[in-house]
PDB file of C-alpha atoms in Angstrom:
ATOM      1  CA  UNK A 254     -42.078 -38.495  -9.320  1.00  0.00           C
ATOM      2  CA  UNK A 255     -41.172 -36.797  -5.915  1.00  0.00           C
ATOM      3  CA  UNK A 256     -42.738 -32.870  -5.311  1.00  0.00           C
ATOM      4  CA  UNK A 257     -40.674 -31.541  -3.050  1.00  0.00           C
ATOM      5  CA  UNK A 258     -39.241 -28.027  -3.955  1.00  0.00           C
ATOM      6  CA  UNK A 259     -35.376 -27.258  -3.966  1.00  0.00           C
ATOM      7  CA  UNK A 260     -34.797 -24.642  -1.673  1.00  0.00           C
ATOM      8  CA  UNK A 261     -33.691 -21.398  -3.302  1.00  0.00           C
ATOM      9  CA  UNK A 262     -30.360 -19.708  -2.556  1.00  0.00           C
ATOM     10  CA  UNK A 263     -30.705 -16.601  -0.788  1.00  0.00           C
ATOM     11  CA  UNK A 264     -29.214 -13.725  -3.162  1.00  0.00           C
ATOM     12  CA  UNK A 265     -26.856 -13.005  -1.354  1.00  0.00           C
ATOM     13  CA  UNK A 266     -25.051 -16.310  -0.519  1.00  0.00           C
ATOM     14  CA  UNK A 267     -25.519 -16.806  -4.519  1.00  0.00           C
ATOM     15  CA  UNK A 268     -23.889 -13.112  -5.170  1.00  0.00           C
ATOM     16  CA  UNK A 269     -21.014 -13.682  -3.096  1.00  0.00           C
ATOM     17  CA  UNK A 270     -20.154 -16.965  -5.178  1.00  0.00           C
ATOM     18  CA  UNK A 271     -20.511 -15.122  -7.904  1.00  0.00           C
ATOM     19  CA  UNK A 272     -17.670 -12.416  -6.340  1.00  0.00           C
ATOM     20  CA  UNK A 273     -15.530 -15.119  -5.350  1.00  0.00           C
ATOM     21  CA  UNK A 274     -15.092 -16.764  -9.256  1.00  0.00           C
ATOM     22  CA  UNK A 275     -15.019 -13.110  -9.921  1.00  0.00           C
ATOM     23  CA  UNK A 276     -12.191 -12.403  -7.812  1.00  0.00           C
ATOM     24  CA  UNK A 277     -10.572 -15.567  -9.081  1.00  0.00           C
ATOM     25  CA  UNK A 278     -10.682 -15.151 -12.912  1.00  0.00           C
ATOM     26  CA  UNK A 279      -9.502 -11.151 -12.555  1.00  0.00           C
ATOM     27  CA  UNK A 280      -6.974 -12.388 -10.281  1.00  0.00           C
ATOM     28  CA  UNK A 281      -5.433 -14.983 -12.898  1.00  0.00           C
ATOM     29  CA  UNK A 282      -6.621 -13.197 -16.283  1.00  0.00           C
ATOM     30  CA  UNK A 283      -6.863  -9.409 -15.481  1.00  0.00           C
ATOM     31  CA  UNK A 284      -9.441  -7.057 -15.931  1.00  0.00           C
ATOM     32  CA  UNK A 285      -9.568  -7.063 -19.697  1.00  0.00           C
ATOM     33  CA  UNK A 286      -8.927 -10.589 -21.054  1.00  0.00           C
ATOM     34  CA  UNK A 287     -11.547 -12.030 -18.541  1.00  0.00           C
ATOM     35  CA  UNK A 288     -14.858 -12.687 -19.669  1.00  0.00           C
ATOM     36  CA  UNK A 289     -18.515 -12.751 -17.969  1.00  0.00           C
ATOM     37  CA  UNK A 290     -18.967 -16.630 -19.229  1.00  0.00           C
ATOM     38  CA  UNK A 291     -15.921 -17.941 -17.364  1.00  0.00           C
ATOM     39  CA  UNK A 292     -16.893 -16.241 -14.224  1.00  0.00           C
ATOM     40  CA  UNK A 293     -20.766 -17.597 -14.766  1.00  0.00           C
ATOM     41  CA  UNK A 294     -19.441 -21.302 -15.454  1.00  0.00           C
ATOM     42  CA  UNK A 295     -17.048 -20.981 -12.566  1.00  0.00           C
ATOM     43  CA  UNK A 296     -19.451 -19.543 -10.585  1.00  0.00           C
ATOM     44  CA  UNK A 297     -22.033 -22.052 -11.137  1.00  0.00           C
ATOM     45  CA  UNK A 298     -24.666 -19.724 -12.805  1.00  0.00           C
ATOM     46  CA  UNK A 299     -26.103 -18.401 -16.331  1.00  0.00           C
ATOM     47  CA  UNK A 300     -24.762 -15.585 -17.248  1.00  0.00           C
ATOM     48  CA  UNK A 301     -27.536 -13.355 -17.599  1.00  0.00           C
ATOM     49  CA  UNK A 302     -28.021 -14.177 -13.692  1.00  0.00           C
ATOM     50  CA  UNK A 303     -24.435 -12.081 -13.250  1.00  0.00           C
ATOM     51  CA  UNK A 304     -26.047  -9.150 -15.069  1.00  0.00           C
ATOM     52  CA  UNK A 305     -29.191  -9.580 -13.487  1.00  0.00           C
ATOM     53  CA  UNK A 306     -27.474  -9.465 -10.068  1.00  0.00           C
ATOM     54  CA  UNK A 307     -24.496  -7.510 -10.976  1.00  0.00           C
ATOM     55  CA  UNK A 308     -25.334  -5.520 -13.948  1.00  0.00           C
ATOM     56  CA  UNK A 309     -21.814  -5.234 -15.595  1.00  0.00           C
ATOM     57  CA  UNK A 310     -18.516  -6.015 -16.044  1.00  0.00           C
ATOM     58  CA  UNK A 311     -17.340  -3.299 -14.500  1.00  0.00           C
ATOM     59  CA  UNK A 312     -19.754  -2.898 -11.490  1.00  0.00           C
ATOM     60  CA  UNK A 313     -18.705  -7.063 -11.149  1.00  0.00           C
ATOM     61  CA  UNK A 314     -14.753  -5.754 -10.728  1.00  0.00           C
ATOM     62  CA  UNK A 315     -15.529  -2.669  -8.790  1.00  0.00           C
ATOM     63  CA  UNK A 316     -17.724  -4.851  -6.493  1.00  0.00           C
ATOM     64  CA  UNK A 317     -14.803  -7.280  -6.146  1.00  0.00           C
ATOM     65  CA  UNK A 318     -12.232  -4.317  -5.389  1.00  0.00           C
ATOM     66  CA  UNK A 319     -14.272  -3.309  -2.442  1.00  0.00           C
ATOM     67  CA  UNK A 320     -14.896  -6.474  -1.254  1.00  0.00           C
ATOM     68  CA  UNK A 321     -11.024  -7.476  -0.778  1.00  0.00           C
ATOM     69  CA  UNK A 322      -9.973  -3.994   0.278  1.00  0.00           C
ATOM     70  CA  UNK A 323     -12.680  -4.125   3.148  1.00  0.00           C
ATOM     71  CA  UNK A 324     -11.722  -7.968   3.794  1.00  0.00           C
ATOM     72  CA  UNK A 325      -7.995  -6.592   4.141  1.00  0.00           C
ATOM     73  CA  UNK A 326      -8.259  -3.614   6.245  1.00  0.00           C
ATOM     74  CA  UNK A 327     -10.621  -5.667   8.881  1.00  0.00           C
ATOM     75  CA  UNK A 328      -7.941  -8.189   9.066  1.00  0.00           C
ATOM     76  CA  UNK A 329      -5.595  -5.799   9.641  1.00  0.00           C
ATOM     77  CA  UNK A 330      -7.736  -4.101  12.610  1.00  0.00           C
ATOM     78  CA  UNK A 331      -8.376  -6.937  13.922  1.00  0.00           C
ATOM     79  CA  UNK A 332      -4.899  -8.249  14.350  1.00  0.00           C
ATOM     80  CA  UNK A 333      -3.660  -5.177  16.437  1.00  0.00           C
ATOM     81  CA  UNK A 334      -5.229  -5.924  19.789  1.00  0.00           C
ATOM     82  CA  UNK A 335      -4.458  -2.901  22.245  1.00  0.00           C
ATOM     83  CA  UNK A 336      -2.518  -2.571  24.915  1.00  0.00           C
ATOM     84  CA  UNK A 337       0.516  -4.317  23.854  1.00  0.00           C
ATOM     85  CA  UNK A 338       3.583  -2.689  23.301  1.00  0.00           C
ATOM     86  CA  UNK A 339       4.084  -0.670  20.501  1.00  0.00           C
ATOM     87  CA  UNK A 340       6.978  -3.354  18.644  1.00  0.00           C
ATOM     88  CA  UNK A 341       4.173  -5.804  19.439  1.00  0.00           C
ATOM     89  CA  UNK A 342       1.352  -4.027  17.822  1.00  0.00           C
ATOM     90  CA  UNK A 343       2.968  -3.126  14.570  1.00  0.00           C
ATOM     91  CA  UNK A 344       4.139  -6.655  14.133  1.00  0.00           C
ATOM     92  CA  UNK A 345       0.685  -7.972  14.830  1.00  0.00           C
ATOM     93  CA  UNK A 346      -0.703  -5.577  11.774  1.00  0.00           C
ATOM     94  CA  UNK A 347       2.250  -7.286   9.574  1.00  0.00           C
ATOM     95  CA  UNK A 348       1.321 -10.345  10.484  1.00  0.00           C
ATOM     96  CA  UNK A 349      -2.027  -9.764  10.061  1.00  0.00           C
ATOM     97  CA  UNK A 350      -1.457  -8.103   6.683  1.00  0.00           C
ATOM     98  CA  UNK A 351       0.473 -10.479   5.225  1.00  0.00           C
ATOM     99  CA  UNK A 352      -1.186 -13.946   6.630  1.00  0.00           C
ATOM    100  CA  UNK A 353      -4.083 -11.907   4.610  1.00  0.00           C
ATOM    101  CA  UNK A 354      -2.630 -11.857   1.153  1.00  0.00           C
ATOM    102  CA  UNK A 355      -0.890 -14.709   1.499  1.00  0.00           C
ATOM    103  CA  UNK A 356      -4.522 -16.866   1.850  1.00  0.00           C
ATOM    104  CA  UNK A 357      -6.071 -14.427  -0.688  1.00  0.00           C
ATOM    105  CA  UNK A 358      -3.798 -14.047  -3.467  1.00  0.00           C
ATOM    106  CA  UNK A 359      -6.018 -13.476  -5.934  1.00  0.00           C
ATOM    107  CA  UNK A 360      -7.936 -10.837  -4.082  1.00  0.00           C
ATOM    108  CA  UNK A 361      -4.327  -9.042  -3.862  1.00  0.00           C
ATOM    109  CA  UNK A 362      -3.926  -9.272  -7.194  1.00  0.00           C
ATOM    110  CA  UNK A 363      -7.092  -7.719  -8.040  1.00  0.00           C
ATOM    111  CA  UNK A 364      -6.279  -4.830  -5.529  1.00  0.00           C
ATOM    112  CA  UNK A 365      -2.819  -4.126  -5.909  1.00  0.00           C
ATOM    113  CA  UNK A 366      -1.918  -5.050 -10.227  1.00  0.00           C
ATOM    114  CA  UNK A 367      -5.744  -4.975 -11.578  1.00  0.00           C
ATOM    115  CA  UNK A 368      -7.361  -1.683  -9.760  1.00  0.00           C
ATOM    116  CA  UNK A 369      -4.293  -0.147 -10.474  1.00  0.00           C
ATOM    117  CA  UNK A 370      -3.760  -0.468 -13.806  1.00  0.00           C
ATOM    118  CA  UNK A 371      -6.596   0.137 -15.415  1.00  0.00           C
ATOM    119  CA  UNK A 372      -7.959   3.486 -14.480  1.00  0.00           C
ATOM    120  CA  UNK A 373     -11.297   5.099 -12.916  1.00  0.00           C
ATOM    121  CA  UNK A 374     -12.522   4.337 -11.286  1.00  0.00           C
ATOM    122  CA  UNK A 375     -11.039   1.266 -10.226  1.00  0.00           C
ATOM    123  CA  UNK A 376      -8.140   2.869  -8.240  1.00  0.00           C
ATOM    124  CA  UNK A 377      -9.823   5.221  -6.935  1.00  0.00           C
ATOM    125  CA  UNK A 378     -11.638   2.625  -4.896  1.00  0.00           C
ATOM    126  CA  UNK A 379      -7.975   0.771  -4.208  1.00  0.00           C
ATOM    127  CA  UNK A 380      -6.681   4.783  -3.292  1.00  0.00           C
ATOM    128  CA  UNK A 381      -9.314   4.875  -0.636  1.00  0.00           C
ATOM    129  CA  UNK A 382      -8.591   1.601   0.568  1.00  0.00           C
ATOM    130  CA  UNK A 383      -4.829   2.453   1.221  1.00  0.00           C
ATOM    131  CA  UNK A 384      -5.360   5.626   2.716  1.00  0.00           C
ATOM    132  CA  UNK A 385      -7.688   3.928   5.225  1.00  0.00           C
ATOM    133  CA  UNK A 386      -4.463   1.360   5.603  1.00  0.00           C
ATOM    134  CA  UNK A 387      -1.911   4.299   6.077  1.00  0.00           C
ATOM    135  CA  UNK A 388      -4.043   6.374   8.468  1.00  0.00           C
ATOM    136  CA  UNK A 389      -4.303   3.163  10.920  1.00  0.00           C
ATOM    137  CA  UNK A 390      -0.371   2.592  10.657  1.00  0.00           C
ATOM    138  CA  UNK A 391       0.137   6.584  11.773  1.00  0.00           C
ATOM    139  CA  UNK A 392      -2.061   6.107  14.057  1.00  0.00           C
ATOM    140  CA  UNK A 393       0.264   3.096  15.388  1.00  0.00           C
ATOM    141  CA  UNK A 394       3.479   4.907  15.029  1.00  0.00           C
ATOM    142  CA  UNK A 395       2.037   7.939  16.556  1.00  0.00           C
ATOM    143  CA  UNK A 396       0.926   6.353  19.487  1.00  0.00           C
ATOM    144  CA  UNK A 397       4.732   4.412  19.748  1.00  0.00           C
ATOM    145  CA  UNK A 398       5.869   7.702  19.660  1.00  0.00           C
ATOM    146  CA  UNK A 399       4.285   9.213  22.786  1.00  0.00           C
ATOM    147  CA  UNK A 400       4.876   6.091  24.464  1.00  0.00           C
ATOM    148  CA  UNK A 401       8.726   6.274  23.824  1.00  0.00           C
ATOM    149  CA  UNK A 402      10.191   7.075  27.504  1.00  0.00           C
ATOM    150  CA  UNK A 403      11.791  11.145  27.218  1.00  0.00           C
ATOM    151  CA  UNK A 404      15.122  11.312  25.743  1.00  0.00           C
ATOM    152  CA  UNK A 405      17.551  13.424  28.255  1.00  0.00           C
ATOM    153  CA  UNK A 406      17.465  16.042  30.708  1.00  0.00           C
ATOM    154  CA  UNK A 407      15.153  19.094  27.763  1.00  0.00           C
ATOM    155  CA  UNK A 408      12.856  16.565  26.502  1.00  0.00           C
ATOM    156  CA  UNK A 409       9.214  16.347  27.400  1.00  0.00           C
ATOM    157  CA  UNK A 410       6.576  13.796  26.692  1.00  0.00           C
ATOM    158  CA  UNK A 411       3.519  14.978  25.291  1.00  0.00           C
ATOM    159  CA  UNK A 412       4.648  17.925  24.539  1.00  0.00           C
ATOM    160  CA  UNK A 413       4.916  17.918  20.567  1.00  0.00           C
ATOM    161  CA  UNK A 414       1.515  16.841  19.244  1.00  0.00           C
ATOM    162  CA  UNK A 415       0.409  14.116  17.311  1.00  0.00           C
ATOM    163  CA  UNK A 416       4.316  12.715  16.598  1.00  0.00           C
ATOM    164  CA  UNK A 417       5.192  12.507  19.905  1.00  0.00           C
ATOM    165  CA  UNK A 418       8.661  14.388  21.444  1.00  0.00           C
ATOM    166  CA  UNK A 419      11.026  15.069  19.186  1.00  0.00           C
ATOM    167  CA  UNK A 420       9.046  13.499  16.372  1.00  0.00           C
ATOM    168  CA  UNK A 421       6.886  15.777  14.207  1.00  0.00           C
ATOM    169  CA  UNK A 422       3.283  14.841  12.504  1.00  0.00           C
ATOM    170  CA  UNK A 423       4.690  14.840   9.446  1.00  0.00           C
ATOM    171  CA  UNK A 424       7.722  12.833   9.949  1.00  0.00           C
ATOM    172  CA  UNK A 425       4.651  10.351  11.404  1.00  0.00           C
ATOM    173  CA  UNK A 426       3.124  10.415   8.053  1.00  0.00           C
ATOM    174  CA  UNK A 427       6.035  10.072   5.892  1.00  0.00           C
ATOM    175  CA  UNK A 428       7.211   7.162   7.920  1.00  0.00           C
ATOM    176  CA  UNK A 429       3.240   5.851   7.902  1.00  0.00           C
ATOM    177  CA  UNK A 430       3.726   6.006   3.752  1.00  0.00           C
ATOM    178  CA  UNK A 431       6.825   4.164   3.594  1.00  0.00           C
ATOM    179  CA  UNK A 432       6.179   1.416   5.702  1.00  0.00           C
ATOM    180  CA  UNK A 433       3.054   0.528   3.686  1.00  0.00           C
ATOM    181  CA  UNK A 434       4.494   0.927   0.444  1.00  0.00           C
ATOM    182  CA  UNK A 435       7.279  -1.624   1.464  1.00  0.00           C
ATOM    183  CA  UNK A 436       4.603  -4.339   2.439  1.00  0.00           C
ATOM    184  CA  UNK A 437       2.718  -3.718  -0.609  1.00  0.00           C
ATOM    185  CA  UNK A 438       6.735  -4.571  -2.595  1.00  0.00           C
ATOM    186  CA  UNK A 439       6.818  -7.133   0.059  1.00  0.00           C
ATOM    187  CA  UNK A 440       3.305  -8.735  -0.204  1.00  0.00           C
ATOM    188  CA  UNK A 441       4.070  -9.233  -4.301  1.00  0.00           C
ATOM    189  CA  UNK A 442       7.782 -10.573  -3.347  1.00  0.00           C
ATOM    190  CA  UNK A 443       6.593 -13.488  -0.788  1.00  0.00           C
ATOM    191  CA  UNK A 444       4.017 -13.961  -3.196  1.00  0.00           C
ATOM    192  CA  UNK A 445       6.251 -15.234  -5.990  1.00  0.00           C
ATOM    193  CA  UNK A 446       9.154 -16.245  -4.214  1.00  0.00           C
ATOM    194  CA  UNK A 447       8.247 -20.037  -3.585  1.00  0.00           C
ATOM    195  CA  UNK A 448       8.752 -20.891   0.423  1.00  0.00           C
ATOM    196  CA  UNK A 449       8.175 -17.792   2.101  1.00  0.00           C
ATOM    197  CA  UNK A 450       5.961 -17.823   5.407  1.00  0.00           C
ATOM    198  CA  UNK A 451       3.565 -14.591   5.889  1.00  0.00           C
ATOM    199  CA  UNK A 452       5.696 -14.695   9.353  1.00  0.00           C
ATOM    200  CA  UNK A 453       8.710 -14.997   7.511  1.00  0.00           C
ATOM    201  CA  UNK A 454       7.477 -11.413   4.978  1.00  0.00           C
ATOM    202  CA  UNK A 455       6.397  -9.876   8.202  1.00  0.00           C
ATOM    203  CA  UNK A 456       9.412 -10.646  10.412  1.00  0.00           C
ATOM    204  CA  UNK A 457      11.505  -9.403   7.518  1.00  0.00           C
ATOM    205  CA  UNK A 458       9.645  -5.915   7.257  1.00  0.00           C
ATOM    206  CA  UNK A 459       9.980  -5.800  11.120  1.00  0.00           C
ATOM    207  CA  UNK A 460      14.213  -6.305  10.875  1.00  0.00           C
ATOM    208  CA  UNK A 461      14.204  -3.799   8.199  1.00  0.00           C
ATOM    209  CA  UNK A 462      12.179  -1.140   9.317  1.00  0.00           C
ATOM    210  CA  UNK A 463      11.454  -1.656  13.376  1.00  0.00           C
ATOM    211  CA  UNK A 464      15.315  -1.193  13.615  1.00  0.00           C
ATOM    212  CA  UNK A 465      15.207   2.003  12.592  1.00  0.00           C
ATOM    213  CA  UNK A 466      11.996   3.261  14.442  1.00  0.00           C
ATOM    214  CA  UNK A 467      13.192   1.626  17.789  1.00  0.00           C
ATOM    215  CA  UNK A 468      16.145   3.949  18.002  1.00  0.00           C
ATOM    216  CA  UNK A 469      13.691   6.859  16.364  1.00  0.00           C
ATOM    217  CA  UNK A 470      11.325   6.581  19.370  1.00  0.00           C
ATOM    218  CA  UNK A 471      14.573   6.392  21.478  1.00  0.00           C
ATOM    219  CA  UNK A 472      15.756   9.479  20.330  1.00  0.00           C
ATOM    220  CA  UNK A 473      18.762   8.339  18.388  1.00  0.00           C
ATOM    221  CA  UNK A 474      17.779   9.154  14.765  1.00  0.00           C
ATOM    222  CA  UNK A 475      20.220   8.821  11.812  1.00  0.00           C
ATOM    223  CA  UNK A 476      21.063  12.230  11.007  1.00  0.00           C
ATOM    224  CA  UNK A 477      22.182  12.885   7.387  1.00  0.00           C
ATOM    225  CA  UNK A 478      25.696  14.272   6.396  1.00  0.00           C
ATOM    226  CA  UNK A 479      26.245  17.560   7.023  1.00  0.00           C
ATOM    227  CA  UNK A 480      28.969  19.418   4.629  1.00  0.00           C
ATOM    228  CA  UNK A 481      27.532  23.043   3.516  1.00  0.00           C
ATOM    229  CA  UNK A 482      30.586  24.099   2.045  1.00  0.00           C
ATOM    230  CA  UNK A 483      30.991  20.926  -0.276  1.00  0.00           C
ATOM    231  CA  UNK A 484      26.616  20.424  -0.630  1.00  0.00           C
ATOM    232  CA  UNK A 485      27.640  24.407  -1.829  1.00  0.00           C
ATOM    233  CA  UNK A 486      30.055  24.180  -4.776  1.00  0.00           C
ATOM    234  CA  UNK A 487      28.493  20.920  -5.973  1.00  0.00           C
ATOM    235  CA  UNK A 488      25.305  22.028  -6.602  1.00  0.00           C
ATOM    236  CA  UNK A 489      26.910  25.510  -7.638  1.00  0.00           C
ATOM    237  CA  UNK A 490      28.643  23.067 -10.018  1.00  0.00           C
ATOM    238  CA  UNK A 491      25.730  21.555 -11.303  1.00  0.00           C
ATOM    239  CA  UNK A 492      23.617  24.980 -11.848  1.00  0.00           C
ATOM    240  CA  UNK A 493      26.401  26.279 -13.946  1.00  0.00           C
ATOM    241  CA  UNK A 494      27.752  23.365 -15.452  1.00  0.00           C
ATOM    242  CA  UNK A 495      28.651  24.370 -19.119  1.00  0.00           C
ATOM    243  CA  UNK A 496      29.596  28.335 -17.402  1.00  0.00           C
ATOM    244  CA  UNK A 497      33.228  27.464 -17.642  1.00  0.00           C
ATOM    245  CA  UNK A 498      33.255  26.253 -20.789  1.00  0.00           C
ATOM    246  CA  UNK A 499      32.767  29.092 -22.850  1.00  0.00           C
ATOM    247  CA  UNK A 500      31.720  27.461 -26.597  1.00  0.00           C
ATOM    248  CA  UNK A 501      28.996  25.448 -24.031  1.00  0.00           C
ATOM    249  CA  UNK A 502      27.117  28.756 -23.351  1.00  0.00           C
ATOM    250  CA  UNK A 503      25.271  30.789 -25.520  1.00  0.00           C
ATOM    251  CA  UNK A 504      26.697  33.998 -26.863  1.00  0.00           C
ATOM    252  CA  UNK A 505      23.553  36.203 -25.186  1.00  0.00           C
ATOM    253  CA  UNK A 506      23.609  34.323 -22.342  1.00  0.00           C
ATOM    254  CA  UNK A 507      27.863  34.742 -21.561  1.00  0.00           C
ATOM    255  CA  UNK A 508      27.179  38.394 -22.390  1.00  0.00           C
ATOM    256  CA  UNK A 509      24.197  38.322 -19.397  1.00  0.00           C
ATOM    257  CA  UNK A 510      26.837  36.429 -16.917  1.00  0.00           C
ATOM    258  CA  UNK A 511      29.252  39.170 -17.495  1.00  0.00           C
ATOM    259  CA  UNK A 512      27.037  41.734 -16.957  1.00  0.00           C
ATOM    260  CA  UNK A 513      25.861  40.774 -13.853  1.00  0.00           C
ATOM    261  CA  UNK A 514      29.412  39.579 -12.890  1.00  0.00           C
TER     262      UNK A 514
END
């Protein structure tokens, strides 16, 4: 009979096995409907060693939640790589992004559909993730912003703040928000649409919104419509629809019109 020892797993090598069948089973099952012994079995370990290390179900998934969401917004820091242009730089963070959840779908899963879903604290953690997410992609807009060359013979550069000329901090934010919200769409799109590349989900988010914020930093924004007198009597129209129609409108209330008529 041989006496040499098996060498113990550190803890934390064993714990992060135990994250990744974690990740895995709340990935395919969801929060709810998985259980502790098919993340043990898959994981290789009793069950009681998940509690022991872990302590519950719900510290397991809130572990999990910020292990991806750290894993994701390092990837996506780490793909920008300064000094490039600013086209350059945003499509490196898309790539980045979505190269991301494309090798990790489960860990997308688990932050985008499972933290979401099921309450606090759990997105919370997934909030604070995404904020982190949107503050680095107004940070990159921003900065395209007051590198966009002066737009005709009044403008300045470096002369509006944060946004840049001619583009406030807020519009910076806005445009922050909804350029994350469509990769999150896009991230669960390429994800179930068989054949799509995470170049392919990023160059598409890059046509549909780098368009747009090319001639924004070039000082050629679309500007909306702009018909007062019509805007006027349709929204007159819809405050007092019913005001023409006299069996529409209460008694008291056609007496109060006249009045003040």
């Amino acid at each position: 009979m041989g006496t040499g020892k098996t060498k113990r797993m550190p803890r934390a090598v064993r714990e992060q096995q135990m994250l990744d069948a974690a990740v895995r089973i709340f990935g395919e099952r969801g929060y709810r409907a998985a259980s502790m012994d098919e993340i043990a079995e898959l994981a290789g370990v009793s069950k009681p060693l998940v509690y022991l290390y872990l302590n519950s179900k719900e510290d397991l998934f809130t572990a999990c939640i910020r292990r991806e969401a750290r894993a994701l917004t390092e990837a996506v820091r780490a793909g920008v790589r300064p000094g490039l242009p600013a086209d350059r730089r945003l499509w490196a963070g898309l790539r980045a992004f979505f190269t991301h959840t494309a090798r990790h779908p489960h860990g997308w899963k688990v932050l985008h559909l499972q933290a979401r879903t099921h309450g606090e604290p759990f997105a919370a953690e997934v909030a604070a993730m995404r904020q982190e997410i949107v503050a680095f992609v107004t940070q990159l807009i921003a900065a395209a912003a007051r590198e966009a060359p002066a737009q005709g013979p009044g403008c300045a550069r470096g002369a509006a703040g944060p946004g840049g000329p001619g583009l406030p901090e807020r519009d910076v934010a806005g445009l922050a928000e909804a350029l994350v919200g469509a990769a999150e769409s896009l991230a669960d799109w390429a994800g179930g649409t068989e054949g799509v590349t995470a170049r392919q989900a990023a160059a598409t988010l890059m046509n549909f919104a780098w368009a747009g914020l090319g001639d924004l930093m070039a000082g050629r924004p679309w500007t909306p419509p702009r018909d007062d007198e019509h805007e006027g009597e349709h929204e007159r129209d819809l405050e007092y629809e019913g005001e023409d129609v006299g069996e529409h409108v209460p008694e008291p209330e056609r007496a109060r019109v006249a009045r003040a008529g």
